[in-house]
PDB file of C-alpha atoms in Angstrom:
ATOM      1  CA  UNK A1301      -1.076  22.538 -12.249  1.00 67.00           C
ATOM      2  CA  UNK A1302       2.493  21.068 -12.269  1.00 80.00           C
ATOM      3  CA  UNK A1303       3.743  17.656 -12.400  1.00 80.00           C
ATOM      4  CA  UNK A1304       3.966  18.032  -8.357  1.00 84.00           C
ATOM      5  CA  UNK A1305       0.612  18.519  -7.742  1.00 87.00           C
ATOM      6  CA  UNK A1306      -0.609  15.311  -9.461  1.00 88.00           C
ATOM      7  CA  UNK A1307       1.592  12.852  -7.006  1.00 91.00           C
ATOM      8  CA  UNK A1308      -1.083  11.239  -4.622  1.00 93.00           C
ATOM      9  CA  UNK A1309      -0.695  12.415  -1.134  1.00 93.00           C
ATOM     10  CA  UNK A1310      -2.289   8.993   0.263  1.00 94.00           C
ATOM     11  CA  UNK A1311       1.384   7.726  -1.244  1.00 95.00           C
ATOM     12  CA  UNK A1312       3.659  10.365   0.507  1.00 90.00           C
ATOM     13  CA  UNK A1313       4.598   8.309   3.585  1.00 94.00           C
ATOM     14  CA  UNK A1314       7.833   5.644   3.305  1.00 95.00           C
ATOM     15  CA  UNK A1315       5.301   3.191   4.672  1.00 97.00           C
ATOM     16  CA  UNK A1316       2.867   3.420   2.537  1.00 97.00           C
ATOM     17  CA  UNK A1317       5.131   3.436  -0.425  1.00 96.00           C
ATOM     18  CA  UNK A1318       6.462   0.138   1.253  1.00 97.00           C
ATOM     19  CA  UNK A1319       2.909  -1.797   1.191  1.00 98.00           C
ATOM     20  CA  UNK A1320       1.975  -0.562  -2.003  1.00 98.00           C
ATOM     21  CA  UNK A1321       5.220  -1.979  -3.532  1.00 96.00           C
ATOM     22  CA  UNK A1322       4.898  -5.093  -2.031  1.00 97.00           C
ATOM     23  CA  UNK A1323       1.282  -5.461  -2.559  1.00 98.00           C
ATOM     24  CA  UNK A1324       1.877  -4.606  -6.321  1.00 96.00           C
ATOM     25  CA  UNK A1325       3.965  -8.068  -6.711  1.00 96.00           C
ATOM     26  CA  UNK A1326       2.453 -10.288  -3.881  1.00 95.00           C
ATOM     27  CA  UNK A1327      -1.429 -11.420  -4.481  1.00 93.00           C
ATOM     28  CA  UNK A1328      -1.858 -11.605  -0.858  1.00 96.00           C
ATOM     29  CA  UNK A1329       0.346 -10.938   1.963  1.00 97.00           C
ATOM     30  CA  UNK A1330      -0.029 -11.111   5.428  1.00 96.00           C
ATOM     31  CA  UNK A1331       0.357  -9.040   8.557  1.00 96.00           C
ATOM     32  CA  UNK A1332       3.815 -10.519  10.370  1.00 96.00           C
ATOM     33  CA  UNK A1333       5.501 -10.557   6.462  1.00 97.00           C
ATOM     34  CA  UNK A1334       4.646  -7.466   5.760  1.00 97.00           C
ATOM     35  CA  UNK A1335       5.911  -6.123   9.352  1.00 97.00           C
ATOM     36  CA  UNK A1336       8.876  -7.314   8.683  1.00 97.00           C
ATOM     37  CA  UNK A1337       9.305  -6.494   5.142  1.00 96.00           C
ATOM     38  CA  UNK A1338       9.073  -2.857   5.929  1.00 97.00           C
ATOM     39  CA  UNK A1339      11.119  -3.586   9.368  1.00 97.00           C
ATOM     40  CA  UNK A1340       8.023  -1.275  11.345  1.00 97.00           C
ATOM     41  CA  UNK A1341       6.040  -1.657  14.508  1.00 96.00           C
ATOM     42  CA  UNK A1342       2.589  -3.208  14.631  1.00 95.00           C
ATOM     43  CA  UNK A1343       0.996  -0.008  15.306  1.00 96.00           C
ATOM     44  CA  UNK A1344       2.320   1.799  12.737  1.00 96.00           C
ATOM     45  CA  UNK A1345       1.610  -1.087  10.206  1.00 97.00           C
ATOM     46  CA  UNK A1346      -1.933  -1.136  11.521  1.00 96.00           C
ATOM     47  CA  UNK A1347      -2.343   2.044  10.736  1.00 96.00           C
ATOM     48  CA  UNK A1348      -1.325   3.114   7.791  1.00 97.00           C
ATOM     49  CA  UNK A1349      -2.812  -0.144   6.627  1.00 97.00           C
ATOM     50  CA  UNK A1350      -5.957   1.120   7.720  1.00 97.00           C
ATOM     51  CA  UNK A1351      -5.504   4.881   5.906  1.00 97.00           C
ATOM     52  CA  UNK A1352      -5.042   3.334   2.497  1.00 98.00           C
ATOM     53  CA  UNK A1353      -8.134   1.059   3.079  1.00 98.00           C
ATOM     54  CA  UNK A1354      -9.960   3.643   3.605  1.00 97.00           C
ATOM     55  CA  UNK A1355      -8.709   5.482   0.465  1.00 97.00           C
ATOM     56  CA  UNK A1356      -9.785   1.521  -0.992  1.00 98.00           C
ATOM     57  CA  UNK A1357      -6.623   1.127  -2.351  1.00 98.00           C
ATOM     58  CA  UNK A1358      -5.960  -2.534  -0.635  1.00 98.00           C
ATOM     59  CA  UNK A1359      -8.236  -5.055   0.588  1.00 98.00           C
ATOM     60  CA  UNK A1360      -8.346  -6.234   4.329  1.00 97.00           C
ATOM     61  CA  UNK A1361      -9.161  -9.526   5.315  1.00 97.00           C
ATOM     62  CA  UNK A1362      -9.035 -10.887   8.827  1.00 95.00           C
ATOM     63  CA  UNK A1363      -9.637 -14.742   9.497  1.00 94.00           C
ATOM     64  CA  UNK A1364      -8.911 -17.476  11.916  1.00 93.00           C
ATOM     65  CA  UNK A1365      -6.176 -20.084  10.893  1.00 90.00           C
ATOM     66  CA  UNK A1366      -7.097 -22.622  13.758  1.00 92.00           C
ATOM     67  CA  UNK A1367      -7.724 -20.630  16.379  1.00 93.00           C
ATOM     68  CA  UNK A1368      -5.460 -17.441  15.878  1.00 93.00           C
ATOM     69  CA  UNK A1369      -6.500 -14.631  13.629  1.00 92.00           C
ATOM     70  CA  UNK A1370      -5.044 -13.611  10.482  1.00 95.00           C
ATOM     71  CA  UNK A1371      -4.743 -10.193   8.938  1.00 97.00           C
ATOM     72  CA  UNK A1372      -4.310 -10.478   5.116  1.00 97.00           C
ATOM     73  CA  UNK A1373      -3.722  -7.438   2.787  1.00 98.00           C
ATOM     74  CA  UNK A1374      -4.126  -7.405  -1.314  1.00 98.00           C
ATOM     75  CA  UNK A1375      -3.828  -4.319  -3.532  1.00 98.00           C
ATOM     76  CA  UNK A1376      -7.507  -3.205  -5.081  1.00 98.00           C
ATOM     77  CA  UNK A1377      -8.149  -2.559  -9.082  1.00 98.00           C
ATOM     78  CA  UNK A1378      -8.637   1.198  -7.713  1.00 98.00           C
ATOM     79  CA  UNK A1379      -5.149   1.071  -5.741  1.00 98.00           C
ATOM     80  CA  UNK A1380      -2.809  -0.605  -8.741  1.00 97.00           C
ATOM     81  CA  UNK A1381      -4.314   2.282 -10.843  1.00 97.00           C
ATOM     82  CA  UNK A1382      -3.556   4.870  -8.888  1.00 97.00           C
ATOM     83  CA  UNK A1383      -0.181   3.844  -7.568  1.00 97.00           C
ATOM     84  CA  UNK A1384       0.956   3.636 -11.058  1.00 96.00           C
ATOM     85  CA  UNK A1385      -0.230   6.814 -12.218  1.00 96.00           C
ATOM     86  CA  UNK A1386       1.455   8.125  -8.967  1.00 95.00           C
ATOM     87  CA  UNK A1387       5.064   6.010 -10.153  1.00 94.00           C
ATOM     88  CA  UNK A1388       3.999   7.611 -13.916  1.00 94.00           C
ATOM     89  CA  UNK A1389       4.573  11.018 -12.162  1.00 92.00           C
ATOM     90  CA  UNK A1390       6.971  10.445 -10.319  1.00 91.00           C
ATOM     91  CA  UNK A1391       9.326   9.274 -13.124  1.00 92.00           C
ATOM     92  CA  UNK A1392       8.465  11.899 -15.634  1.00 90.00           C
ATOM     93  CA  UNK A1393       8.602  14.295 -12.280  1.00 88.00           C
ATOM     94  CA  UNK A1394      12.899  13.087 -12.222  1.00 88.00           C
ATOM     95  CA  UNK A1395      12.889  13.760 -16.114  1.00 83.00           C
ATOM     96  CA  UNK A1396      13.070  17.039 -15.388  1.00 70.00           C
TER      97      UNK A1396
END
């Protein structure tokens, strides 16, 4: 098995990528910042938001601030882990 074969396909998309680095150095962050962190549509925010909580990689959490909701994201132990091993393979994948 090469170097190639051990990058994480949950990481593959540019959006995904995106939250994952911003969730690496943000405790919590929440759904309008990181829309327009990543400059992308609700929808597609929503869901890959939704793919990599699935995987368990970040943590959802949806509360009311008065009376509008609030969609909050942080990175799980499970998701740091594994998007570092996937930057780990990445960077020894350029050494090449």
């Amino acid at each position: 098995m090469g170097i190639i074969d051990k990058l994480n396909k949950d990481f593959e998309s540019r959006v995904r990528l995106g939250i994952m680095s911003i969730l690496i150095v943000n405790e919590w962050i929440d759904f309008t910042e990181m829309k327009t962190l990543l400059n992308i549509t609700d929808g597609n925010l929503a869901s890959h938001s939704s793919a990599l909580e699935k995987a368990q990689y970040i943590e959802v959490k949806k509360e009311f601030v008065g009376k509008k909701p609030k969609t909050s994201y942080r990175v799980t132990d499970l998701g740091r882990v594994a998007f570092k091993e996937h930057l780990n393979y990445l960077e020894k994948l350029m050494k090449f």
